[in-house]
Short mmCIF file of C-alpha atoms and ligand atoms in Angstrom, two decimals:
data_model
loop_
_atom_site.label_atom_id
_atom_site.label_comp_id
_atom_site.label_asym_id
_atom_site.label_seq_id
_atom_site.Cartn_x
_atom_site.Cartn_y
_atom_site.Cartn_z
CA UNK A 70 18.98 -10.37 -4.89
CA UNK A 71 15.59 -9.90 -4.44
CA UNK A 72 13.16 -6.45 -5.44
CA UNK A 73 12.77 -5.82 -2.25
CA UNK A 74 14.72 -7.42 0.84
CA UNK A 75 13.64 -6.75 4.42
CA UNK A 76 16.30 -8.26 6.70
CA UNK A 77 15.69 -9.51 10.76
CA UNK A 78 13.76 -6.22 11.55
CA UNK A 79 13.09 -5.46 15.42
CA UNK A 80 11.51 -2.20 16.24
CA UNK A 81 10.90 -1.31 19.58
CA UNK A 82 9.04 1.47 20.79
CA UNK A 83 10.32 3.40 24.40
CA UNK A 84 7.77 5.82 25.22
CA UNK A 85 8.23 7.32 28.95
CA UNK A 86 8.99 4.30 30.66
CA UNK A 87 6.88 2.48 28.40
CA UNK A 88 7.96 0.12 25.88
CA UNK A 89 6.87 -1.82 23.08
CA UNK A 90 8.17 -4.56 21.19
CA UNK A 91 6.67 -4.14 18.11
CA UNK A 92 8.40 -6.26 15.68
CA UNK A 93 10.55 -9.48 16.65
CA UNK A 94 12.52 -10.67 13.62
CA UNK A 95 10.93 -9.96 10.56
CA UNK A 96 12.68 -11.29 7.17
CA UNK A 97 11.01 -11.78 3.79
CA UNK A 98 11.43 -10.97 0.20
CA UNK A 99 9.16 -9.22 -2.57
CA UNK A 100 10.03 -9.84 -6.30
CA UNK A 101 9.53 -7.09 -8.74
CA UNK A 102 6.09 -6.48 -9.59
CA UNK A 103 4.17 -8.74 -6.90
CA UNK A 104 1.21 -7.78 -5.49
CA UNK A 105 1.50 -8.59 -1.58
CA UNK A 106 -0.62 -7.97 1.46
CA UNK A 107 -0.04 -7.73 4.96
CA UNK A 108 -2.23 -8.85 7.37
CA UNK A 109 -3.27 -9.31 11.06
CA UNK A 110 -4.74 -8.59 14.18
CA UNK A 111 -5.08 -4.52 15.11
CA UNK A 112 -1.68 -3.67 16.81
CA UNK A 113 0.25 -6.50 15.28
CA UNK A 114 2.61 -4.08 13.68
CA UNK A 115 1.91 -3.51 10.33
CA UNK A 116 1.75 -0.05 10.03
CA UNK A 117 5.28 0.06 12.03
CA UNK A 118 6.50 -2.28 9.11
CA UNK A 119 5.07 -0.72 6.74
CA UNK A 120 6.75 2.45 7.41
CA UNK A 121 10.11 0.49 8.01
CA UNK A 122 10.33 -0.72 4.32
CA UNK A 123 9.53 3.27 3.05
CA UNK A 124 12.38 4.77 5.09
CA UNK A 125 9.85 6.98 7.27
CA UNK A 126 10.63 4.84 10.38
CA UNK A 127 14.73 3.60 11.08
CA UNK A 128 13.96 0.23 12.44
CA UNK A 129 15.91 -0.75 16.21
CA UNK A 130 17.79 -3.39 14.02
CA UNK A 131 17.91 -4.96 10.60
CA UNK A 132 17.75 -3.79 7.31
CA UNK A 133 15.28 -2.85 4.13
CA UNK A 134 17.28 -3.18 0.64
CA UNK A 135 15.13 -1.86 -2.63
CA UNK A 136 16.51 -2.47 -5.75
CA UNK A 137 20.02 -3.27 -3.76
CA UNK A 138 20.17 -0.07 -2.37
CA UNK A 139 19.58 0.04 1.37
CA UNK A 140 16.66 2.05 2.25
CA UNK A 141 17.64 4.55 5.19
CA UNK A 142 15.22 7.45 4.05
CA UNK A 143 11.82 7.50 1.65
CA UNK A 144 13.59 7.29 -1.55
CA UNK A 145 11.55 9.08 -4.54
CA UNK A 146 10.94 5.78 -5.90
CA UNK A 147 8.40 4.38 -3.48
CA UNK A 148 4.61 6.07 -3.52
CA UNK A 149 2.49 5.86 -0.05
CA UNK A 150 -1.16 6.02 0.27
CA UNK A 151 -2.86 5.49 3.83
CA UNK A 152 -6.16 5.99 5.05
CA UNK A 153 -5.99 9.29 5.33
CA UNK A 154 -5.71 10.75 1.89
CA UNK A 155 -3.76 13.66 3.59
CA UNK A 156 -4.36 16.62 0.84
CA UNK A 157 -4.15 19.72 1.29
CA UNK A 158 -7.12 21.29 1.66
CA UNK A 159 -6.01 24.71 0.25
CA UNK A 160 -5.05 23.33 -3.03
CA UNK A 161 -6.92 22.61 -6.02
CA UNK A 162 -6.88 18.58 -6.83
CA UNK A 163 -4.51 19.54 -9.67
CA UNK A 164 -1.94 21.16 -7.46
CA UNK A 165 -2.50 18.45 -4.93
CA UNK A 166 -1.43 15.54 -7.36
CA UNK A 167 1.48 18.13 -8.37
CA UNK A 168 2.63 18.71 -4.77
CA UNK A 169 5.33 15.85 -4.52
CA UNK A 170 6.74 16.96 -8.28
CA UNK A 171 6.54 20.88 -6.70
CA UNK A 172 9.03 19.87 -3.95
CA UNK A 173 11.57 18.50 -6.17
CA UNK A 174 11.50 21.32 -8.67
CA UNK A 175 10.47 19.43 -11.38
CA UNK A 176 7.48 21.18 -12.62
CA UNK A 177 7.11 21.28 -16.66
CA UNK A 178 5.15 20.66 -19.14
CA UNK A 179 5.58 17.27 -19.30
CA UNK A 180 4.88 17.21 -15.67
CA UNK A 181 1.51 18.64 -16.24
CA UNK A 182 0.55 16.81 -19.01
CA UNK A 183 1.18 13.21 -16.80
CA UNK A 184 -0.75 14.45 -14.06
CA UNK A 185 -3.75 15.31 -16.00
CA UNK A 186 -3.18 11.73 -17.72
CA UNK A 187 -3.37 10.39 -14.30
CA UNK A 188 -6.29 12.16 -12.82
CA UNK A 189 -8.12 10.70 -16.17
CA UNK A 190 -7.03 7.02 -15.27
CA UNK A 191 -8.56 7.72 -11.75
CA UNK A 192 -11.61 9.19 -13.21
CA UNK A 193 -10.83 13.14 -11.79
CA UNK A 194 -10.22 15.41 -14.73
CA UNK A 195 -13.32 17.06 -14.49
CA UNK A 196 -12.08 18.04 -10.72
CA UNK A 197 -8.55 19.42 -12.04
CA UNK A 198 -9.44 23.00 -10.58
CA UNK A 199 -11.95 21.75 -7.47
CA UNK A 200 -10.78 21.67 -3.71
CA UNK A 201 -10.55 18.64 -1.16
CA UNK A 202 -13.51 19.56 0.37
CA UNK A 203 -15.88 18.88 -3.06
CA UNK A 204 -14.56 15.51 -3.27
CA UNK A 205 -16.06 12.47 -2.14
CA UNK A 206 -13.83 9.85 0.41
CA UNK A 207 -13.71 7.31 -2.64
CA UNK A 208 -12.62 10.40 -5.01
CA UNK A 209 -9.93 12.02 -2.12
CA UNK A 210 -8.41 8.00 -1.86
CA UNK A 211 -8.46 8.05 -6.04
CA UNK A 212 -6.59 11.53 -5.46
CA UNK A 213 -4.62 10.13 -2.59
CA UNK A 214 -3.49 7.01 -5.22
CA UNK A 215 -2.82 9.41 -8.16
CA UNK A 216 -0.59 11.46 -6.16
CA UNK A 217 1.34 8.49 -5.09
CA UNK A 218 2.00 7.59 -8.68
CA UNK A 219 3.11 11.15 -10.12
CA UNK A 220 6.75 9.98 -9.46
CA UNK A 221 6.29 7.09 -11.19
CA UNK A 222 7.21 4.65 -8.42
CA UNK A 223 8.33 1.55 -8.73
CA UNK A 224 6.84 0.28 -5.34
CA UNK A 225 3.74 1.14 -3.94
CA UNK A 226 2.98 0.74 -0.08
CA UNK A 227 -0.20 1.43 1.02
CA UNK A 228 -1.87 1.41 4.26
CA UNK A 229 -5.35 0.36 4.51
CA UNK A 230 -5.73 2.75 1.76
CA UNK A 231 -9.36 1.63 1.46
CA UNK A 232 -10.14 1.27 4.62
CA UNK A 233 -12.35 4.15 5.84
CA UNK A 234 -15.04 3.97 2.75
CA UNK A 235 -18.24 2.13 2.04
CA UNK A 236 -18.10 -1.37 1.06
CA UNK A 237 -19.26 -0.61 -2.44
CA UNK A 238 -16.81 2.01 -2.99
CA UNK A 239 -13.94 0.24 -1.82
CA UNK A 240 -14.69 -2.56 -4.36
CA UNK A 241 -14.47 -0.82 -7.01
CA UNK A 242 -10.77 1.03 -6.04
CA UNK A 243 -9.71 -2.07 -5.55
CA UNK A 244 -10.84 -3.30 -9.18
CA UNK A 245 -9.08 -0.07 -10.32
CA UNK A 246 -5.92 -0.14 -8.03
CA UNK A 247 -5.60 -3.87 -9.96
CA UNK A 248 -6.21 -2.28 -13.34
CA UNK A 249 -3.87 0.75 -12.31
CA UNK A 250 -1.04 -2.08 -10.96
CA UNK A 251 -1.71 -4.18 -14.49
CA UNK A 252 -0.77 -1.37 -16.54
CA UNK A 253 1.85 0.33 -14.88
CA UNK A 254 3.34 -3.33 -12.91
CA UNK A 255 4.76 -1.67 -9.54
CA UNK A 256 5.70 -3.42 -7.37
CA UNK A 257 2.81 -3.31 -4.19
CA UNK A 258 2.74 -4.11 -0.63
CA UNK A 259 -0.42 -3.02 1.30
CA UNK A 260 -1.70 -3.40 4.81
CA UNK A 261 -5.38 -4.53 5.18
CA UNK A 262 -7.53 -5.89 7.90
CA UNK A 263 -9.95 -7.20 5.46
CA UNK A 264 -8.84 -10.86 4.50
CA UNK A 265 -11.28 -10.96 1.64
CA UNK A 266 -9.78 -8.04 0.06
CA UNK A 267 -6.21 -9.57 0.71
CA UNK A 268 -7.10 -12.72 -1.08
CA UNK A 269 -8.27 -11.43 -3.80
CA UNK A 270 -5.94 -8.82 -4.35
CA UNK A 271 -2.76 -10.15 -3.72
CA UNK A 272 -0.23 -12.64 -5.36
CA UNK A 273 0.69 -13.84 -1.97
CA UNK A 274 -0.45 -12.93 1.35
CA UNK A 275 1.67 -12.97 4.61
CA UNK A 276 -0.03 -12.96 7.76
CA UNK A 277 1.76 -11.40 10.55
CA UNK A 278 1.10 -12.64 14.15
CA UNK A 279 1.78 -10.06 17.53
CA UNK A 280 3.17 -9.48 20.60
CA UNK A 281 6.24 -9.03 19.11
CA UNK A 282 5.34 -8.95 15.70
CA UNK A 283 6.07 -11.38 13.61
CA UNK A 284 5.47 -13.66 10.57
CA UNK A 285 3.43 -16.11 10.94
CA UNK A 286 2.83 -17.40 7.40
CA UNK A 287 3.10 -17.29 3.69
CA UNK A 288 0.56 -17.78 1.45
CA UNK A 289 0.64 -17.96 -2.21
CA UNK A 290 -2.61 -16.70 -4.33
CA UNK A 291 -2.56 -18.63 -7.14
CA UNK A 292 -5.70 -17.44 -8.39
CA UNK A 293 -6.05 -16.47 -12.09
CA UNK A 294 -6.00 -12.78 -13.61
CA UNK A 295 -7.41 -10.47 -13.91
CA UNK A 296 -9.65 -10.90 -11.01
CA UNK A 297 -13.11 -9.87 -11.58
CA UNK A 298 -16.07 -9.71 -8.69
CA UNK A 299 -16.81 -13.30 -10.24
CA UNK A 300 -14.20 -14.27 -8.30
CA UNK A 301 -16.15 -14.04 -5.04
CA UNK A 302 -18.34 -16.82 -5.84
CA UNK A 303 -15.11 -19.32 -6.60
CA UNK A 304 -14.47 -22.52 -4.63
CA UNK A 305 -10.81 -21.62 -4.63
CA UNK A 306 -11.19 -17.83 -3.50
CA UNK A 307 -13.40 -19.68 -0.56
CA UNK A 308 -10.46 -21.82 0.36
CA UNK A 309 -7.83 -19.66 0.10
CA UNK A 310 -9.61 -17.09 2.72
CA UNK A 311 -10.13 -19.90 4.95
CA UNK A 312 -6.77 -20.57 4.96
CA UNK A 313 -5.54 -16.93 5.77
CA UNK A 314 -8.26 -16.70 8.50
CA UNK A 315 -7.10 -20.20 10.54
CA UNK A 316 -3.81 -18.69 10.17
CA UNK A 317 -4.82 -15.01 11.77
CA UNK A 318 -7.20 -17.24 14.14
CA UNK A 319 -4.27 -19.37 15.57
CA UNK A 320 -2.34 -16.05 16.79
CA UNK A 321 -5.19 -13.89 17.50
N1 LIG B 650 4.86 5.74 17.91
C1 LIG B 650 4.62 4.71 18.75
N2 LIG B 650 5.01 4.75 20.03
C2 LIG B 650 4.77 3.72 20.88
N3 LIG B 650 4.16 2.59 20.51
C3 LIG B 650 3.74 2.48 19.24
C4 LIG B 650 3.94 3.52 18.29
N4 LIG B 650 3.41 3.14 17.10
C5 LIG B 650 2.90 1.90 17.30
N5 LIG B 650 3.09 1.49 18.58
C6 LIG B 650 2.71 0.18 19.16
O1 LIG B 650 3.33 -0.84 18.37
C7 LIG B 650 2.44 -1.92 18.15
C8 LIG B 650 2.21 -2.13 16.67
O2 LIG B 650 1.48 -1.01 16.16
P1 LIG B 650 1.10 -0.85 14.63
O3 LIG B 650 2.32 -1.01 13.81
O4 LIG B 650 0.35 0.40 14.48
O5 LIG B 650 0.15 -2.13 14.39
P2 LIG B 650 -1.02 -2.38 13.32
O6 LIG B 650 -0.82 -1.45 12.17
O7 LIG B 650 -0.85 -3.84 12.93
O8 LIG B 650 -2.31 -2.18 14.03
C9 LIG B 650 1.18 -1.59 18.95
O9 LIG B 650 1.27 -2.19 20.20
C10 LIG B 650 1.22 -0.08 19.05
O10 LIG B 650 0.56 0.36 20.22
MG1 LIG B 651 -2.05 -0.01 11.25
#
């Protein structure tokens, strides 16, 4: 059995007398520590699905397995990061990354000692003691990713996590999400609108067509790593996002 299974999802929204069919019949697999991105046209549902394989959503049919367990509500071992960074604003950036470790009781020293380890891989040490509202977006998404990690996931779904910052700035997390994923090898699925950053992120990309949702293809990055920004200029990195763009173009 796979990592990760996600079996013939449907959702279905019913708001008022309103409703949506988000997702048709959604099936794929994810091995254990693959990099995969979702994309597709706004409203496509992959921020439904998203949420469906972390438990925060019961789909109207199917099933998620992780690890052969079947996923019914966020188990501790998945991390989430979305465009919102979410902190609280009240709490210092140390007691934000510490917040999901709080709830569980399972503040120590060892605790403390991994989170400021992890705000030094994400380059905010020197903001331990500062509050959301000092940070930059790039540095609350860092804080957003470092949180995610405290619990030492083993899969990492993130939603657009990028998606609100400069151009600039969201080049660089993604060169450190990849370093960050290369050392500790979660598994990751994230949602993205940006096919450039899909292709050269992921180790396969699967483009998800609407009205119901649903998937419309597969495709396999075999570009080397580690990627570097020298990627951008490649003949193959220029192919491969023509390829994922005829295939979002043919449903759009
Ligand atoms: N809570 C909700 N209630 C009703 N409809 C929803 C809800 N969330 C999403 N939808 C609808 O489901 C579809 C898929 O949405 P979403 O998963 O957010 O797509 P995407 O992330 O690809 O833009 C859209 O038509 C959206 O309007
Ligand atoms: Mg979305």
């Amino acid at each position: 059995m796979s990592f990760l299974q996600v079996e013939k999802i449907t959702q279905t929204y019913i708001s008022g007398n309103r409703t949506v069919r988000a997702l048709g019949n959604i099936s794929f697999e994810v091995s254990q520590g693959e990099f995969v991105c979702l994309v597709g046209t706004s409203g496509s549902g992959k921020s439904t699905l998203l949420r469906i394989l972390g438990g925060l959503l019961t789909p109207s049919s199917g099933k998620v397995w992780l690890a052969g367990e079947l996923v019914e509500k966020p188990p501790p071992s998945i991390g989430f990061v979305f465009q919102k960074s979410n902190l609280m604003p009240w709490r210092t950036v140390m007691e934000n990354i510490l917040l999901p470790l709080e709830i569980e009781g399972r503040i120590d020293d060892a605790a403390q000692d991994h989170a400021r380890s992890l705000l030094a891989t994400v380059g905010l040490l020197d903001f331990a003691d500062a509050y959301p509202s000092h940070l930059s977006g790039g540095m609350a998404q860092r804080l957003a990713l470092a949180r995610a990690l405290i619990r030492q996931p083993q899969l990492l779904l993130l939603d657009e996590p990028f998606g609100a910052l400069d151009a600039l700035t969201r080049e660089r997390l993604n060169l450190e999400l990849l370093h960050l994923w290369q050392r500790y090898r979660q598994t990751v699925v994230m949602v993205t609108h940006s096919i450039d950053e899909a292709v050269f992120m992921a180790d396969r990309v699967l483009v998800l067509g609407g009205q119901p949702g649903h998937l419309e293809a597969q495709i396999s990055i075999d570009l080397p790593r580690p990627r570097t920004v020298d990627l951008l200029g490649e003949p193959d990195y220029g192919r491969l996002r023509l390829t994922v763009r005829r295939q979002i173009g043919e449903t759009a």
